[in-house]
């Protein structure tokens, strides 16, 4: 088990130790799984990697565009003075991991069916008549983790279980998170992630079609994105949703 939280790592050991014989077969490493150095040498042995409700807590980036036909821009946070509120600022895409993740997400649009293409064409026409801004949350943490895992465990099989939908999300944007806080037994949902002061729970929904494409991309070492004008679905790695 790889657990970034010391408190949860201790809890895992305590839980497994309730059956003493299990301790001979269990080990927990308290570290960041997205850091390649923690994994040591490449292990070619076939293995299973289990990620149960891991993806919903991984870091995401948010991107913004002024209208449906404008390019995505990075969203950064800025605080001018120590006591002043945090605000968003926008700049053209520069972060390489974010760029890569957006390319992968955009490539999923080449696999849509005829009905989805008609809907997309209609939306494109509407966007020219009534342009409006867009926001999207990008699973860069998931891409970073899977790149590391496929690099150090090239013959791994993966089981991932997580939320594909979250109710009552008040934050705007595609794949937006549910940000909430529980005080006195009552749950309060935030309408802005900027209101979360470090004591809030943040859950992201997982788009499993995007997850599948990220997994395929990482398994193939990114070879399918070398020609960005000819993105094709990868078929060498089998997956089921």
mmCIF file of C-alpha atoms in Angstrom:
data_model
loop_
_atom_site.group_PDB
_atom_site.id
_atom_site.type_symbol
_atom_site.label_atom_id
_atom_site.label_comp_id
_atom_site.label_asym_id
_atom_site.label_seq_id
_atom_site.Cartn_x
_atom_site.Cartn_y
_atom_site.Cartn_z
ATOM 1 C CA UNK A 1 0.000 0.000 0.000
ATOM 2 C CA UNK A 2 1.279 3.457 -0.929
ATOM 3 C CA UNK A 3 -0.283 6.111 1.306
ATOM 4 C CA UNK A 4 0.690 9.784 1.368
ATOM 5 C CA UNK A 5 -0.980 10.487 4.737
ATOM 6 C CA UNK A 6 0.993 9.346 7.839
ATOM 7 C CA UNK A 7 -2.228 9.116 9.877
ATOM 8 C CA UNK A 8 -3.959 6.903 7.293
ATOM 9 C CA UNK A 9 -0.818 4.789 6.858
ATOM 10 C CA UNK A 10 -0.863 4.033 10.599
ATOM 11 C CA UNK A 11 -4.574 3.223 10.403
ATOM 12 C CA UNK A 12 -3.968 0.739 7.588
ATOM 13 C CA UNK A 13 -1.320 -1.083 9.625
ATOM 14 C CA UNK A 14 -3.649 -1.201 12.645
ATOM 15 C CA UNK A 15 -6.496 -2.581 10.551
ATOM 16 C CA UNK A 16 -4.420 -5.305 8.910
ATOM 17 C CA UNK A 17 -2.793 -6.199 12.257
ATOM 18 C CA UNK A 18 -6.186 -7.225 13.640
ATOM 19 C CA UNK A 19 -5.397 -10.564 11.985
ATOM 20 C CA UNK A 20 -1.783 -11.141 12.970
ATOM 21 C CA UNK A 21 -0.947 -13.548 10.128
ATOM 22 C CA UNK A 22 -1.816 -10.852 7.583
ATOM 23 C CA UNK A 23 1.096 -8.668 8.659
ATOM 24 C CA UNK A 24 3.524 -11.071 6.973
ATOM 25 C CA UNK A 25 1.862 -10.257 3.664
ATOM 26 C CA UNK A 26 1.315 -6.518 4.024
ATOM 27 C CA UNK A 27 3.504 -3.444 3.871
ATOM 28 C CA UNK A 28 2.600 0.244 3.747
ATOM 29 C CA UNK A 29 4.923 2.898 2.341
ATOM 30 C CA UNK A 30 4.152 6.469 3.401
ATOM 31 C CA UNK A 31 5.108 8.507 0.321
ATOM 32 C CA UNK A 32 3.810 10.262 -2.775
ATOM 33 C CA UNK A 33 3.021 7.667 -5.449
ATOM 34 C CA UNK A 34 3.470 10.234 -8.239
ATOM 35 C CA UNK A 35 7.192 10.589 -7.453
ATOM 36 C CA UNK A 36 9.087 8.080 -9.580
ATOM 37 C CA UNK A 37 12.098 7.968 -7.240
ATOM 38 C CA UNK A 38 10.043 6.245 -4.539
ATOM 39 C CA UNK A 39 9.418 3.184 -6.719
ATOM 40 C CA UNK A 40 13.042 2.185 -7.246
ATOM 41 C CA UNK A 41 14.028 0.163 -10.301
ATOM 42 C CA UNK A 42 11.659 -0.865 -13.081
ATOM 43 C CA UNK A 43 9.822 -4.113 -12.225
ATOM 44 C CA UNK A 44 8.940 -6.148 -15.320
ATOM 45 C CA UNK A 45 6.852 -8.707 -13.379
ATOM 46 C CA UNK A 46 3.103 -8.774 -14.135
ATOM 47 C CA UNK A 47 1.137 -7.253 -11.273
ATOM 48 C CA UNK A 48 -2.168 -5.679 -10.314
ATOM 49 C CA UNK A 49 -2.549 -2.065 -9.215
ATOM 50 C CA UNK A 50 -5.734 -1.235 -7.275
ATOM 51 C CA UNK A 51 -6.959 2.365 -7.045
ATOM 52 C CA UNK A 52 -10.181 2.510 -5.023
ATOM 53 C CA UNK A 53 -11.438 6.082 -4.634
ATOM 54 C CA UNK A 54 -7.988 7.457 -5.368
ATOM 55 C CA UNK A 55 -8.774 9.430 -8.522
ATOM 56 C CA UNK A 56 -11.382 11.695 -6.919
ATOM 57 C CA UNK A 57 -8.748 13.189 -4.601
ATOM 58 C CA UNK A 58 -5.907 13.648 -7.097
ATOM 59 C CA UNK A 59 -4.893 17.208 -8.078
ATOM 60 C CA UNK A 60 -6.568 18.847 -11.051
ATOM 61 C CA UNK A 61 -5.851 21.984 -13.057
ATOM 62 C CA UNK A 62 -8.582 24.334 -14.229
ATOM 63 C CA UNK A 63 -8.562 25.991 -17.655
ATOM 64 C CA UNK A 64 -10.658 28.823 -19.054
ATOM 65 C CA UNK A 65 -11.586 30.269 -22.429
ATOM 66 C CA UNK A 66 -13.513 33.429 -23.263
ATOM 67 C CA UNK A 67 -15.866 31.641 -25.667
ATOM 68 C CA UNK A 68 -16.368 28.236 -27.254
ATOM 69 C CA UNK A 69 -14.021 29.049 -30.136
ATOM 70 C CA UNK A 70 -11.151 30.556 -28.129
ATOM 71 C CA UNK A 71 -8.094 28.535 -27.054
ATOM 72 C CA UNK A 72 -7.825 27.267 -23.498
ATOM 73 C CA UNK A 73 -5.900 29.386 -21.003
ATOM 74 C CA UNK A 74 -4.234 28.344 -17.759
ATOM 75 C CA UNK A 75 -5.820 29.519 -14.525
ATOM 76 C CA UNK A 76 -3.398 30.619 -11.801
ATOM 77 C CA UNK A 77 -4.110 31.994 -8.338
ATOM 78 C CA UNK A 78 -2.806 35.316 -7.122
ATOM 79 C CA UNK A 79 -2.838 37.139 -3.803
ATOM 80 C CA UNK A 80 -1.479 40.676 -3.945
ATOM 81 C CA UNK A 81 -1.137 41.110 -0.188
ATOM 82 C CA UNK A 82 -1.161 38.712 2.734
ATOM 83 C CA UNK A 83 -4.685 39.583 3.887
ATOM 84 C CA UNK A 84 -6.199 40.218 0.463
ATOM 85 C CA UNK A 85 -8.515 37.643 -1.156
ATOM 86 C CA UNK A 86 -7.171 35.118 -3.645
ATOM 87 C CA UNK A 87 -8.114 35.832 -7.261
ATOM 88 C CA UNK A 88 -7.744 34.029 -10.576
ATOM 89 C CA UNK A 89 -5.490 35.196 -13.396
ATOM 90 C CA UNK A 90 -5.320 33.738 -16.913
ATOM 91 C CA UNK A 91 -2.430 33.178 -19.282
ATOM 92 C CA UNK A 92 -1.830 31.135 -22.481
ATOM 93 C CA UNK A 93 -1.081 27.445 -21.918
ATOM 94 C CA UNK A 94 2.539 26.951 -20.834
ATOM 95 C CA UNK A 95 2.550 24.003 -18.423
ATOM 96 C CA UNK A 96 3.720 20.909 -20.354
ATOM 97 C CA UNK A 97 1.742 18.402 -18.240
ATOM 98 C CA UNK A 98 -1.446 20.433 -18.646
ATOM 99 C CA UNK A 99 -0.914 20.751 -22.407
ATOM 100 C CA UNK A 100 -0.389 16.995 -22.695
ATOM 101 C CA UNK A 101 -3.516 16.213 -20.674
ATOM 102 C CA UNK A 102 -5.655 18.530 -22.810
ATOM 103 C CA UNK A 103 -4.312 16.872 -25.982
ATOM 104 C CA UNK A 104 -5.352 13.477 -24.622
ATOM 105 C CA UNK A 105 -8.812 14.745 -23.669
ATOM 106 C CA UNK A 106 -9.280 16.348 -27.085
ATOM 107 C CA UNK A 107 -8.310 13.047 -28.721
ATOM 108 C CA UNK A 108 -11.318 11.326 -27.106
ATOM 109 C CA UNK A 109 -13.547 13.467 -29.323
ATOM 110 C CA UNK A 110 -12.327 11.533 -32.384
ATOM 111 C CA UNK A 111 -14.074 8.404 -31.044
ATOM 112 C CA UNK A 112 -17.608 9.816 -30.717
ATOM 113 C CA UNK A 113 -20.568 8.386 -32.613
ATOM 114 C CA UNK A 114 -22.620 10.032 -35.373
ATOM 115 C CA UNK A 115 -25.193 11.500 -32.986
ATOM 116 C CA UNK A 116 -22.502 13.115 -30.886
ATOM 117 C CA UNK A 117 -20.926 14.630 -34.014
ATOM 118 C CA UNK A 118 -24.274 16.202 -34.966
ATOM 119 C CA UNK A 119 -24.625 17.609 -31.451
ATOM 120 C CA UNK A 120 -21.076 18.978 -31.591
ATOM 121 C CA UNK A 121 -21.742 20.649 -34.949
ATOM 122 C CA UNK A 122 -24.936 22.229 -33.616
ATOM 123 C CA UNK A 123 -23.112 23.478 -30.533
ATOM 124 C CA UNK A 124 -20.423 25.014 -32.767
ATOM 125 C CA UNK A 125 -23.076 26.964 -34.687
ATOM 126 C CA UNK A 126 -24.728 28.142 -31.471
ATOM 127 C CA UNK A 127 -21.366 29.234 -30.083
ATOM 128 C CA UNK A 128 -20.911 31.637 -32.980
ATOM 129 C CA UNK A 129 -24.383 33.103 -32.474
ATOM 130 C CA UNK A 130 -24.246 33.321 -28.677
ATOM 131 C CA UNK A 131 -20.648 32.973 -27.452
ATOM 132 C CA UNK A 132 -20.060 32.329 -23.756
ATOM 133 C CA UNK A 133 -17.092 31.502 -21.565
ATOM 134 C CA UNK A 134 -16.074 27.936 -20.675
ATOM 135 C CA UNK A 135 -14.220 26.322 -17.778
ATOM 136 C CA UNK A 136 -12.941 22.762 -17.449
ATOM 137 C CA UNK A 137 -11.144 20.780 -14.757
ATOM 138 C CA UNK A 138 -8.279 18.706 -16.131
ATOM 139 C CA UNK A 139 -7.063 15.487 -14.371
ATOM 140 C CA UNK A 140 -3.343 16.290 -14.524
ATOM 141 C CA UNK A 141 -2.707 14.403 -11.261
ATOM 142 C CA UNK A 142 -4.158 11.239 -12.808
ATOM 143 C CA UNK A 143 -1.925 11.606 -15.874
ATOM 144 C CA UNK A 144 1.129 12.165 -13.686
ATOM 145 C CA UNK A 145 0.374 9.079 -11.568
ATOM 146 C CA UNK A 146 -0.310 6.767 -14.513
ATOM 147 C CA UNK A 147 2.821 7.912 -16.343
ATOM 148 C CA UNK A 148 4.887 6.955 -13.303
ATOM 149 C CA UNK A 149 3.094 3.625 -12.763
ATOM 150 C CA UNK A 150 3.418 2.531 -16.399
ATOM 151 C CA UNK A 151 7.063 3.584 -16.332
ATOM 152 C CA UNK A 152 8.045 1.524 -13.280
ATOM 153 C CA UNK A 153 5.486 -1.297 -13.686
ATOM 154 C CA UNK A 154 5.268 -1.722 -17.474
ATOM 155 C CA UNK A 155 3.308 -5.000 -17.245
ATOM 156 C CA UNK A 156 0.743 -3.860 -14.710
ATOM 157 C CA UNK A 157 -2.993 -4.447 -14.906
ATOM 158 C CA UNK A 158 -5.201 -1.780 -13.376
ATOM 159 C CA UNK A 159 -8.462 -1.801 -11.439
ATOM 160 C CA UNK A 160 -9.838 1.677 -10.685
ATOM 161 C CA UNK A 161 -13.132 2.321 -8.916
ATOM 162 C CA UNK A 162 -14.432 5.830 -8.361
ATOM 163 C CA UNK A 163 -17.280 8.306 -8.723
ATOM 164 C CA UNK A 164 -18.327 9.051 -12.310
ATOM 165 C CA UNK A 165 -20.933 11.537 -11.092
ATOM 166 C CA UNK A 166 -21.292 13.756 -8.029
ATOM 167 C CA UNK A 167 -24.637 15.318 -7.008
ATOM 168 C CA UNK A 168 -25.273 18.933 -6.005
ATOM 169 C CA UNK A 169 -22.049 20.322 -7.491
ATOM 170 C CA UNK A 170 -22.271 24.131 -7.293
ATOM 171 C CA UNK A 171 -18.877 24.971 -8.787
ATOM 172 C CA UNK A 172 -18.996 25.786 -12.532
ATOM 173 C CA UNK A 173 -17.076 23.967 -15.243
ATOM 174 C CA UNK A 174 -16.771 20.601 -16.964
ATOM 175 C CA UNK A 175 -15.796 17.836 -14.477
ATOM 176 C CA UNK A 176 -16.053 20.381 -11.637
ATOM 177 C CA UNK A 177 -15.472 19.121 -8.079
ATOM 178 C CA UNK A 178 -17.788 18.948 -5.113
ATOM 179 C CA UNK A 179 -16.250 21.109 -2.371
ATOM 180 C CA UNK A 180 -17.862 20.778 1.042
ATOM 181 C CA UNK A 181 -17.219 21.133 4.729
ATOM 182 C CA UNK A 182 -18.861 19.432 7.687
ATOM 183 C CA UNK A 183 -19.338 21.418 10.880
ATOM 184 C CA UNK A 184 -21.514 20.417 13.807
ATOM 185 C CA UNK A 185 -22.910 17.459 11.891
ATOM 186 C CA UNK A 186 -24.091 19.670 9.000
ATOM 187 C CA UNK A 187 -22.558 19.669 5.507
ATOM 188 C CA UNK A 188 -22.006 22.943 3.678
ATOM 189 C CA UNK A 189 -21.359 22.874 -0.078
ATOM 190 C CA UNK A 190 -19.243 25.703 -1.493
ATOM 191 C CA UNK A 191 -20.037 27.552 -4.719
ATOM 192 C CA UNK A 192 -16.348 28.435 -5.230
ATOM 193 C CA UNK A 193 -13.212 26.415 -4.597
ATOM 194 C CA UNK A 194 -11.555 29.658 -3.487
ATOM 195 C CA UNK A 195 -13.716 29.548 -0.336
ATOM 196 C CA UNK A 196 -12.064 26.318 0.824
ATOM 197 C CA UNK A 197 -9.541 27.270 3.513
ATOM 198 C CA UNK A 198 -7.767 23.939 3.928
ATOM 199 C CA UNK A 199 -10.407 22.144 5.977
ATOM 200 C CA UNK A 200 -12.787 21.289 3.128
ATOM 201 C CA UNK A 201 -13.273 17.965 1.367
ATOM 202 C CA UNK A 202 -12.755 18.097 -2.393
ATOM 203 C CA UNK A 203 -14.087 15.310 -4.638
ATOM 204 C CA UNK A 204 -13.670 15.207 -8.415
ATOM 205 C CA UNK A 205 -15.841 13.068 -10.714
ATOM 206 C CA UNK A 206 -13.952 10.688 -13.005
ATOM 207 C CA UNK A 207 -14.719 10.614 -16.724
ATOM 208 C CA UNK A 208 -13.858 6.982 -17.400
ATOM 209 C CA UNK A 209 -13.548 7.458 -21.167
ATOM 210 C CA UNK A 210 -10.858 10.051 -20.485
ATOM 211 C CA UNK A 211 -9.280 7.755 -17.886
ATOM 212 C CA UNK A 212 -9.174 4.956 -20.471
ATOM 213 C CA UNK A 213 -7.440 7.212 -22.985
ATOM 214 C CA UNK A 214 -4.911 8.431 -20.398
ATOM 215 C CA UNK A 215 -4.171 4.823 -19.434
ATOM 216 C CA UNK A 216 -3.648 3.844 -23.087
ATOM 217 C CA UNK A 217 -1.485 6.894 -23.701
ATOM 218 C CA UNK A 218 0.763 6.087 -20.737
ATOM 219 C CA UNK A 219 0.950 2.369 -21.618
ATOM 220 C CA UNK A 220 2.190 3.257 -25.094
ATOM 221 C CA UNK A 221 4.660 5.864 -23.883
ATOM 222 C CA UNK A 222 2.740 8.686 -25.548
ATOM 223 C CA UNK A 223 3.470 7.427 -29.060
ATOM 224 C CA UNK A 224 -0.080 8.042 -30.288
ATOM 225 C CA UNK A 225 0.211 11.814 -29.747
ATOM 226 C CA UNK A 226 3.332 12.348 -31.863
ATOM 227 C CA UNK A 227 1.147 13.282 -34.829
ATOM 228 C CA UNK A 228 -1.463 15.532 -33.253
ATOM 229 C CA UNK A 229 -3.323 15.902 -36.565
ATOM 230 C CA UNK A 230 -3.918 12.162 -36.806
ATOM 231 C CA UNK A 231 -4.964 11.023 -33.346
ATOM 232 C CA UNK A 232 -6.076 7.395 -33.407
ATOM 233 C CA UNK A 233 -7.475 5.223 -30.614
ATOM 234 C CA UNK A 234 -4.998 2.781 -29.127
ATOM 235 C CA UNK A 235 -6.047 -0.866 -29.342
ATOM 236 C CA UNK A 236 -3.034 -2.731 -27.938
ATOM 237 C CA UNK A 237 -4.169 -2.387 -24.303
ATOM 238 C CA UNK A 238 -7.564 -3.892 -23.529
ATOM 239 C CA UNK A 239 -9.857 -2.121 -21.099
ATOM 240 C CA UNK A 240 -13.427 -2.424 -19.853
ATOM 241 C CA UNK A 241 -15.538 0.262 -18.225
#
